[in-house]
PDB file of C-alpha atoms in Angstrom:
ATOM      1  CA  ALA A   1     137.770  33.097 -26.033  1.00  0.00           C
ATOM      2  CA  GLN A   2     134.574  32.688 -24.530  1.00  0.00           C
ATOM      3  CA  THR A   3     131.970  35.224 -24.617  1.00  0.00           C
ATOM      4  CA  VAL A   4     128.389  35.350 -22.900  1.00  0.00           C
ATOM      5  CA  THR A   5     125.335  36.992 -24.638  1.00  0.00           C
ATOM      6  CA  GLN A   6     122.201  38.057 -22.393  1.00  0.00           C
ATOM      7  CA  SER A   7     120.021  39.416 -25.301  1.00  0.00           C
ATOM      8  CA  GLN A   8     117.417  41.060 -22.907  1.00  0.00           C
ATOM      9  CA  PRO A   9     118.900  44.064 -21.725  1.00  0.00           C
ATOM     10  CA  GLU A  10     115.343  44.849 -19.687  1.00  0.00           C
ATOM     11  CA  MET A  11     112.580  42.541 -18.501  1.00  0.00           C
ATOM     12  CA  SER A  12     109.419  43.135 -16.226  1.00  0.00           C
ATOM     13  CA  VAL A  13     107.402  40.722 -14.400  1.00  0.00           C
ATOM     14  CA  GLN A  14     104.312  41.035 -12.173  1.00  0.00           C
ATOM     15  CA  GLU A  15     104.628  39.954  -8.704  1.00  0.00           C
ATOM     16  CA  ALA A  16     104.078  36.202  -7.684  1.00  0.00           C
ATOM     17  CA  GLU A  17     104.405  35.164 -11.307  1.00  0.00           C
ATOM     18  CA  THR A  18     107.281  33.290 -13.126  1.00  0.00           C
ATOM     19  CA  VAL A  19     110.002  35.136 -15.479  1.00  0.00           C
ATOM     20  CA  THR A  20     112.814  33.558 -17.388  1.00  0.00           C
ATOM     21  CA  LEU A  21     116.252  35.077 -18.143  1.00  0.00           C
ATOM     22  CA  SER A  22     117.977  34.268 -21.445  1.00  0.00           C
ATOM     23  CA  CYS A  23     121.681  33.377 -21.704  1.00  0.00           C
ATOM     24  CA  THR A  24     123.617  31.575 -24.444  1.00  0.00           C
ATOM     25  CA  TYR A  25     127.537  31.377 -24.570  1.00  0.00           C
ATOM     26  CA  ASP A  26     130.483  30.143 -26.782  1.00  0.00           C
ATOM     27  CA  THR A  27     133.153  27.927 -25.974  1.00  0.00           C
ATOM     28  CA  SER A  28     135.326  24.958 -27.122  1.00  0.00           C
ATOM     29  CA  GLU A  29     135.919  23.489 -23.752  1.00  0.00           C
ATOM     30  CA  ASN A  30     133.874  20.784 -22.670  1.00  0.00           C
ATOM     31  CA  ASN A  31     134.270  21.076 -18.908  1.00  0.00           C
ATOM     32  CA  TYR A  32     133.133  24.349 -17.474  1.00  0.00           C
ATOM     33  CA  TYR A  33     130.942  26.156 -15.046  1.00  0.00           C
ATOM     34  CA  LEU A  34     127.893  28.634 -15.430  1.00  0.00           C
ATOM     35  CA  PHE A  35     126.968  31.006 -12.813  1.00  0.00           C
ATOM     36  CA  TRP A  36     123.803  33.691 -12.177  1.00  0.00           C
ATOM     37  CA  TYR A  37     124.328  36.854 -10.086  1.00  0.00           C
ATOM     38  CA  LYS A  38     122.268  39.147  -8.942  1.00  0.00           C
ATOM     39  CA  GLN A  39     123.117  42.697  -8.515  1.00  0.00           C
ATOM     40  CA  PRO A  40     120.640  44.909  -6.749  1.00  0.00           C
ATOM     41  CA  PRO A  41     120.816  48.497  -6.589  1.00  0.00           C
ATOM     42  CA  SER A  42     123.279  48.048  -3.603  1.00  0.00           C
ATOM     43  CA  ARG A  43     125.653  46.946  -6.574  1.00  0.00           C
ATOM     44  CA  GLN A  44     126.654  43.838  -4.327  1.00  0.00           C
ATOM     45  CA  MET A  45     127.328  40.858  -6.517  1.00  0.00           C
ATOM     46  CA  ILE A  46     125.380  37.811  -4.923  1.00  0.00           C
ATOM     47  CA  LEU A  47     125.472  34.128  -6.265  1.00  0.00           C
ATOM     48  CA  VAL A  48     122.120  33.208  -7.399  1.00  0.00           C
ATOM     49  CA  ILE A  49     122.775  29.781  -8.821  1.00  0.00           C
ATOM     50  CA  ARG A  50     125.657  27.873 -10.362  1.00  0.00           C
ATOM     51  CA  GLN A  51     125.772  24.729 -12.758  1.00  0.00           C
ATOM     52  CA  GLU A  52     128.733  22.267 -13.600  1.00  0.00           C
ATOM     53  CA  ALA A  53     128.448  21.466 -17.374  1.00  0.00           C
ATOM     54  CA  TYR A  54     129.230  18.009 -16.463  1.00  0.00           C
ATOM     55  CA  LYS A  55     125.833  17.582 -14.675  1.00  0.00           C
ATOM     56  CA  GLN A  56     122.883  16.865 -16.571  1.00  0.00           C
ATOM     57  CA  GLN A  57     120.330  17.648 -14.020  1.00  0.00           C
ATOM     58  CA  ASN A  58     119.410  21.435 -13.958  1.00  0.00           C
ATOM     59  CA  ALA A  59     120.350  23.212 -10.560  1.00  0.00           C
ATOM     60  CA  THR A  60     117.644  24.431  -8.621  1.00  0.00           C
ATOM     61  CA  GLU A  61     117.657  26.928  -5.538  1.00  0.00           C
ATOM     62  CA  ASN A  62     114.063  27.460  -3.800  1.00  0.00           C
ATOM     63  CA  ARG A  63     112.503  29.556  -6.442  1.00  0.00           C
ATOM     64  CA  PHE A  64     115.214  29.710  -8.805  1.00  0.00           C
ATOM     65  CA  SER A  65     116.337  27.004 -11.316  1.00  0.00           C
ATOM     66  CA  VAL A  66     117.788  27.088 -14.527  1.00  0.00           C
ATOM     67  CA  ASN A  67     117.587  25.358 -17.972  1.00  0.00           C
ATOM     68  CA  PHE A  68     120.888  24.162 -19.138  1.00  0.00           C
ATOM     69  CA  GLN A  69     120.882  22.845 -22.818  1.00  0.00           C
ATOM     70  CA  LYS A  70     124.544  21.907 -23.270  1.00  0.00           C
ATOM     71  CA  ALA A  71     124.228  21.023 -26.839  1.00  0.00           C
ATOM     72  CA  ALA A  72     122.745  24.498 -27.591  1.00  0.00           C
ATOM     73  CA  LYS A  73     125.073  26.337 -25.194  1.00  0.00           C
ATOM     74  CA  SER A  74     122.183  28.119 -23.532  1.00  0.00           C
ATOM     75  CA  PHE A  75     121.821  28.724 -19.548  1.00  0.00           C
ATOM     76  CA  SER A  76     118.368  30.596 -19.033  1.00  0.00           C
ATOM     77  CA  LEU A  77     117.534  31.623 -15.441  1.00  0.00           C
ATOM     78  CA  LYS A  78     113.842  30.988 -14.107  1.00  0.00           C
ATOM     79  CA  ILE A  79     112.518  32.821 -11.221  1.00  0.00           C
ATOM     80  CA  SER A  80     108.933  31.418 -10.017  1.00  0.00           C
ATOM     81  CA  ASP A  81     106.713  33.348  -7.604  1.00  0.00           C
ATOM     82  CA  SER A  82     108.883  36.421  -8.261  1.00  0.00           C
ATOM     83  CA  GLN A  83     109.037  38.991  -5.462  1.00  0.00           C
ATOM     84  CA  LEU A  84     109.953  42.728  -5.188  1.00  0.00           C
ATOM     85  CA  GLY A  85     113.083  41.890  -3.785  1.00  0.00           C
ATOM     86  CA  ASP A  86     114.102  39.948  -6.784  1.00  0.00           C
ATOM     87  CA  THR A  87     114.431  43.501  -8.569  1.00  0.00           C
ATOM     88  CA  ALA A  88     117.809  43.746  -9.782  1.00  0.00           C
ATOM     89  CA  MET A  89     120.587  43.227 -12.600  1.00  0.00           C
ATOM     90  CA  TYR A  90     120.914  39.603 -13.516  1.00  0.00           C
ATOM     91  CA  PHE A  91     124.373  38.680 -14.905  1.00  0.00           C
ATOM     92  CA  CYS A  92     125.193  35.178 -16.481  1.00  0.00           C
ATOM     93  CA  ALA A  93     128.902  34.353 -16.334  1.00  0.00           C
ATOM     94  CA  PHE A  94     131.072  31.607 -17.650  1.00  0.00           C
ATOM     95  CA  LYS A  95     134.403  29.892 -15.997  1.00  0.00           C
ATOM     96  CA  THR A  96     136.562  27.114 -16.597  1.00  0.00           C
ATOM     97  CA  SER A  97     138.805  25.479 -13.826  1.00  0.00           C
ATOM     98  CA  GLY A  98     141.138  27.931 -13.047  1.00  0.00           C
ATOM     99  CA  SER A  99     140.176  30.536 -15.322  1.00  0.00           C
ATOM    100  CA  ARG A 100     138.687  34.148 -14.904  1.00  0.00           C
ATOM    101  CA  LEU A 101     134.889  34.419 -14.722  1.00  0.00           C
ATOM    102  CA  THR A 102     133.426  36.016 -17.787  1.00  0.00           C
ATOM    103  CA  PHE A 103     130.246  37.967 -17.697  1.00  0.00           C
ATOM    104  CA  GLY A 104     127.086  38.708 -20.032  1.00  0.00           C
ATOM    105  CA  GLU A 105     126.047  42.237 -20.432  1.00  0.00           C
ATOM    106  CA  GLY A 106     123.144  41.963 -17.814  1.00  0.00           C
ATOM    107  CA  THR A 107     119.503  41.915 -17.520  1.00  0.00           C
ATOM    108  CA  GLN A 108     117.520  44.561 -15.672  1.00  0.00           C
ATOM    109  CA  LEU A 109     114.885  42.482 -13.853  1.00  0.00           C
ATOM    110  CA  THR A 110     112.010  44.619 -12.313  1.00  0.00           C
ATOM    111  CA  VAL A 111     109.087  43.015 -10.539  1.00  0.00           C
ATOM    112  CA  ASN A 112     106.198  45.275 -10.261  1.00  0.00           C
ATOM    113  CA  PRO A 113     103.457  45.026  -7.771  1.00  0.00           C
TER     114      PRO A 113
ATOM    115  CA  GLU B   1     128.866  32.897   6.919  1.00  0.00           C
ATOM    116  CA  PRO B   2     132.170  34.289   5.725  1.00  0.00           C
ATOM    117  CA  GLU B   3     132.813  36.942   3.128  1.00  0.00           C
ATOM    118  CA  VAL B   4     134.909  39.144   1.392  1.00  0.00           C
ATOM    119  CA  THR B   5     134.951  42.495   2.959  1.00  0.00           C
ATOM    120  CA  GLN B   6     136.227  45.670   1.150  1.00  0.00           C
ATOM    121  CA  THR B   7     137.330  49.100   2.217  1.00  0.00           C
ATOM    122  CA  PRO B   8     136.663  51.851   1.466  1.00  0.00           C
ATOM    123  CA  SER B   9     133.265  51.725   0.273  1.00  0.00           C
ATOM    124  CA  HIS B  10     133.386  54.913  -1.463  1.00  0.00           C
ATOM    125  CA  GLN B  11     136.479  57.247  -2.449  1.00  0.00           C
ATOM    126  CA  VAL B  12     136.957  60.617  -4.634  1.00  0.00           C
ATOM    127  CA  THR B  13     139.976  61.205  -5.312  1.00  0.00           C
ATOM    128  CA  GLN B  14     141.833  63.679  -7.758  1.00  0.00           C
ATOM    129  CA  MET B  15     142.888  62.784 -11.058  1.00  0.00           C
ATOM    130  CA  GLY B  16     146.554  61.832 -10.884  1.00  0.00           C
ATOM    131  CA  GLN B  17     146.581  60.867  -7.335  1.00  0.00           C
ATOM    132  CA  GLU B  18     147.174  57.263  -6.342  1.00  0.00           C
ATOM    133  CA  VAL B  19     144.188  55.096  -4.873  1.00  0.00           C
ATOM    134  CA  ILE B  20     144.855  51.865  -2.580  1.00  0.00           C
ATOM    135  CA  LEU B  21     141.646  49.784  -2.538  1.00  0.00           C
ATOM    136  CA  ARG B  22     141.810  47.142   0.147  1.00  0.00           C
ATOM    137  CA  CYS B  23     140.204  43.708   0.471  1.00  0.00           C
ATOM    138  CA  VAL B  24     140.090  40.920   3.027  1.00  0.00           C
ATOM    139  CA  PRO B  25     139.619  37.707   1.114  1.00  0.00           C
ATOM    140  CA  ILE B  26     137.569  34.701   2.940  1.00  0.00           C
ATOM    141  CA  SER B  27     140.122  33.121   5.121  1.00  0.00           C
ATOM    142  CA  ASN B  28     140.596  29.707   3.614  1.00  0.00           C
ATOM    143  CA  HIS B  29     140.665  30.600  -0.094  1.00  0.00           C
ATOM    144  CA  LEU B  30     143.269  30.387  -2.133  1.00  0.00           C
ATOM    145  CA  TYR B  31     142.700  32.380  -5.614  1.00  0.00           C
ATOM    146  CA  PHE B  32     141.943  36.327  -5.417  1.00  0.00           C
ATOM    147  CA  TYR B  33     140.778  38.616  -8.199  1.00  0.00           C
ATOM    148  CA  TRP B  34     139.731  42.107  -8.984  1.00  0.00           C
ATOM    149  CA  TYR B  35     137.113  43.132 -11.331  1.00  0.00           C
ATOM    150  CA  ARG B  36     135.507  46.276 -12.413  1.00  0.00           C
ATOM    151  CA  GLN B  37     132.356  47.759 -13.418  1.00  0.00           C
ATOM    152  CA  ILE B  38     132.121  51.142 -15.268  1.00  0.00           C
ATOM    153  CA  LEU B  39     128.495  52.695 -14.581  1.00  0.00           C
ATOM    154  CA  GLY B  40     126.180  50.752 -16.684  1.00  0.00           C
ATOM    155  CA  GLN B  41     128.357  48.407 -18.064  1.00  0.00           C
ATOM    156  CA  LYS B  42     129.103  44.745 -17.587  1.00  0.00           C
ATOM    157  CA  VAL B  43     131.785  43.323 -14.900  1.00  0.00           C
ATOM    158  CA  GLU B  44     135.072  43.161 -16.174  1.00  0.00           C
ATOM    159  CA  PHE B  45     137.919  40.935 -15.269  1.00  0.00           C
ATOM    160  CA  LEU B  46     141.342  42.832 -14.061  1.00  0.00           C
ATOM    161  CA  VAL B  47     143.443  40.297 -12.615  1.00  0.00           C
ATOM    162  CA  SER B  48     143.870  37.101 -10.558  1.00  0.00           C
ATOM    163  CA  PHE B  49     146.493  36.307  -7.876  1.00  0.00           C
ATOM    164  CA  TYR B  50     147.586  32.732  -6.712  1.00  0.00           C
ATOM    165  CA  ASN B  51     150.385  31.863  -4.535  1.00  0.00           C
ATOM    166  CA  ASN B  52     151.537  35.430  -3.986  1.00  0.00           C
ATOM    167  CA  GLU B  53     152.111  36.379  -7.814  1.00  0.00           C
ATOM    168  CA  ILE B  54     149.622  37.432 -10.698  1.00  0.00           C
ATOM    169  CA  SER B  55     148.276  34.121 -12.315  1.00  0.00           C
ATOM    170  CA  GLU B  56     146.218  36.078 -15.006  1.00  0.00           C
ATOM    171  CA  LYS B  57     145.295  39.487 -15.999  1.00  0.00           C
ATOM    172  CA  SER B  58     143.312  41.433 -18.648  1.00  0.00           C
ATOM    173  CA  GLU B  59     144.670  44.075 -20.986  1.00  0.00           C
ATOM    174  CA  ILE B  60     142.894  46.643 -18.561  1.00  0.00           C
ATOM    175  CA  PHE B  61     145.478  45.611 -16.108  1.00  0.00           C
ATOM    176  CA  ASP B  62     147.995  47.780 -17.200  1.00  0.00           C
ATOM    177  CA  ASP B  63     151.428  49.369 -15.772  1.00  0.00           C
ATOM    178  CA  GLN B  64     149.378  51.480 -13.607  1.00  0.00           C
ATOM    179  CA  PHE B  65     147.742  48.944 -11.739  1.00  0.00           C
ATOM    180  CA  SER B  66     149.608  46.560  -9.342  1.00  0.00           C
ATOM    181  CA  VAL B  67     148.266  44.115  -6.687  1.00  0.00           C
ATOM    182  CA  GLU B  68     149.592  42.947  -3.385  1.00  0.00           C
ATOM    183  CA  ARG B  69     149.129  40.577  -0.659  1.00  0.00           C
ATOM    184  CA  PRO B  70     151.413  42.446   2.212  1.00  0.00           C
ATOM    185  CA  ASP B  71     150.285  39.900   4.916  1.00  0.00           C
ATOM    186  CA  GLY B  72     148.073  36.823   5.360  1.00  0.00           C
ATOM    187  CA  SER B  73     144.702  38.456   5.217  1.00  0.00           C
ATOM    188  CA  ASN B  74     145.020  41.938   3.050  1.00  0.00           C
ATOM    189  CA  PHE B  75     144.883  41.628  -0.647  1.00  0.00           C
ATOM    190  CA  THR B  76     145.077  45.289  -2.271  1.00  0.00           C
ATOM    191  CA  LEU B  77     145.009  46.959  -5.710  1.00  0.00           C
ATOM    192  CA  LYS B  78     146.582  50.191  -6.323  1.00  0.00           C
ATOM    193  CA  ILE B  79     146.092  52.755  -9.346  1.00  0.00           C
ATOM    194  CA  ARG B  80     149.130  54.646  -9.438  1.00  0.00           C
ATOM    195  CA  SER B  81     147.907  57.606 -11.208  1.00  0.00           C
ATOM    196  CA  THR B  82     143.876  57.774 -11.424  1.00  0.00           C
ATOM    197  CA  LYS B  83     142.376  58.740 -14.874  1.00  0.00           C
ATOM    198  CA  LEU B  84     138.819  59.890 -14.880  1.00  0.00           C
ATOM    199  CA  GLU B  85     138.073  56.609 -16.938  1.00  0.00           C
ATOM    200  CA  ASP B  86     139.016  54.944 -13.881  1.00  0.00           C
ATOM    201  CA  SER B  87     135.903  55.698 -12.114  1.00  0.00           C
ATOM    202  CA  ALA B  88     133.948  52.600 -11.557  1.00  0.00           C
ATOM    203  CA  MET B  89     133.118  49.943  -8.976  1.00  0.00           C
ATOM    204  CA  TYR B  90     135.782  47.737  -8.282  1.00  0.00           C
ATOM    205  CA  PHE B  91     135.111  44.339  -6.850  1.00  0.00           C
ATOM    206  CA  CYS B  92     137.373  42.019  -5.021  1.00  0.00           C
ATOM    207  CA  ALA B  93     136.630  38.330  -5.181  1.00  0.00           C
ATOM    208  CA  SER B  94     138.251  34.660  -3.719  1.00  0.00           C
ATOM    209  CA  THR B  95     137.519  31.565  -4.525  1.00  0.00           C
ATOM    210  CA  PRO B  96     138.908  28.400  -2.383  1.00  0.00           C
ATOM    211  CA  GLY B  97     140.910  26.768  -5.405  1.00  0.00           C
ATOM    212  CA  THR B  98     140.379  24.972  -8.469  1.00  0.00           C
ATOM    213  CA  SER B  99     138.074  22.335  -7.108  1.00  0.00           C
ATOM    214  CA  SER B 100     135.575  25.090  -6.449  1.00  0.00           C
ATOM    215  CA  ASN B 101     134.883  27.164  -9.006  1.00  0.00           C
ATOM    216  CA  THR B 102     132.703  29.473  -7.383  1.00  0.00           C
ATOM    217  CA  ILE B 103     134.010  33.267  -7.029  1.00  0.00           C
ATOM    218  CA  TYR B 104     132.479  34.853  -4.002  1.00  0.00           C
ATOM    219  CA  PHE B 105     132.478  38.749  -4.255  1.00  0.00           C
ATOM    220  CA  GLY B 106     132.834  41.843  -1.995  1.00  0.00           C
ATOM    221  CA  GLU B 107     130.576  44.707  -1.951  1.00  0.00           C
ATOM    222  CA  GLY B 108     132.420  46.854  -3.841  1.00  0.00           C
ATOM    223  CA  SER B 109     134.632  49.858  -3.451  1.00  0.00           C
ATOM    224  CA  TRP B 110     133.126  52.783  -5.679  1.00  0.00           C
ATOM    225  CA  LEU B 111     135.826  55.088  -7.172  1.00  0.00           C
ATOM    226  CA  THR B 112     135.238  58.343  -8.466  1.00  0.00           C
ATOM    227  CA  VAL B 113     138.029  60.493  -9.717  1.00  0.00           C
ATOM    228  CA  VAL B 114     137.370  63.813 -10.560  1.00  0.00           C
TER     229      VAL B 114
END
């Protein structure tokens, strides 16, 4: 069974600074997909970024980028130029083709003015 | 941009009552899911649905739960006899198919059982 671990229950960052959220996973699969979802206080689940395991290049979406280390089974999220609206719970998630999405425990990020 | 829509956004129900949560997945999507999130906990998979049948379910999805796609657009989750521990946010989600593994979530239905 796949597991996803987020070891940082809470993090904080000053506005305009950069923060990195950690995620590790365990799987015996070779082809899979990794995601970061954002859950603001409204509790909606918003896709932030996705990474296909077969791609060596790290995914980027504007201020959001990942550091995907396949051998280490690590998938961290970097948020640059943090904004107050980035305050949310961030979930790392893992999926193989056709299977369920497995979530980590989440990291509560607070961006301070 | 197309999105998954869910109703109701919030429902309060008496313990033992039946509840139906409704979802309209994105129109060209083929796989549908229900997840739940108990307050303060992580998101848990309940069930996946494809080609008008359950393709996978978790240990949480016991006999009190059922899913249905009664017409071409709606996807429902029924909880037959609610318990206090069923209080949670229930998320519907969908994905186009196995070629796209990105799952798109609705805004959730917050169920409170009293």
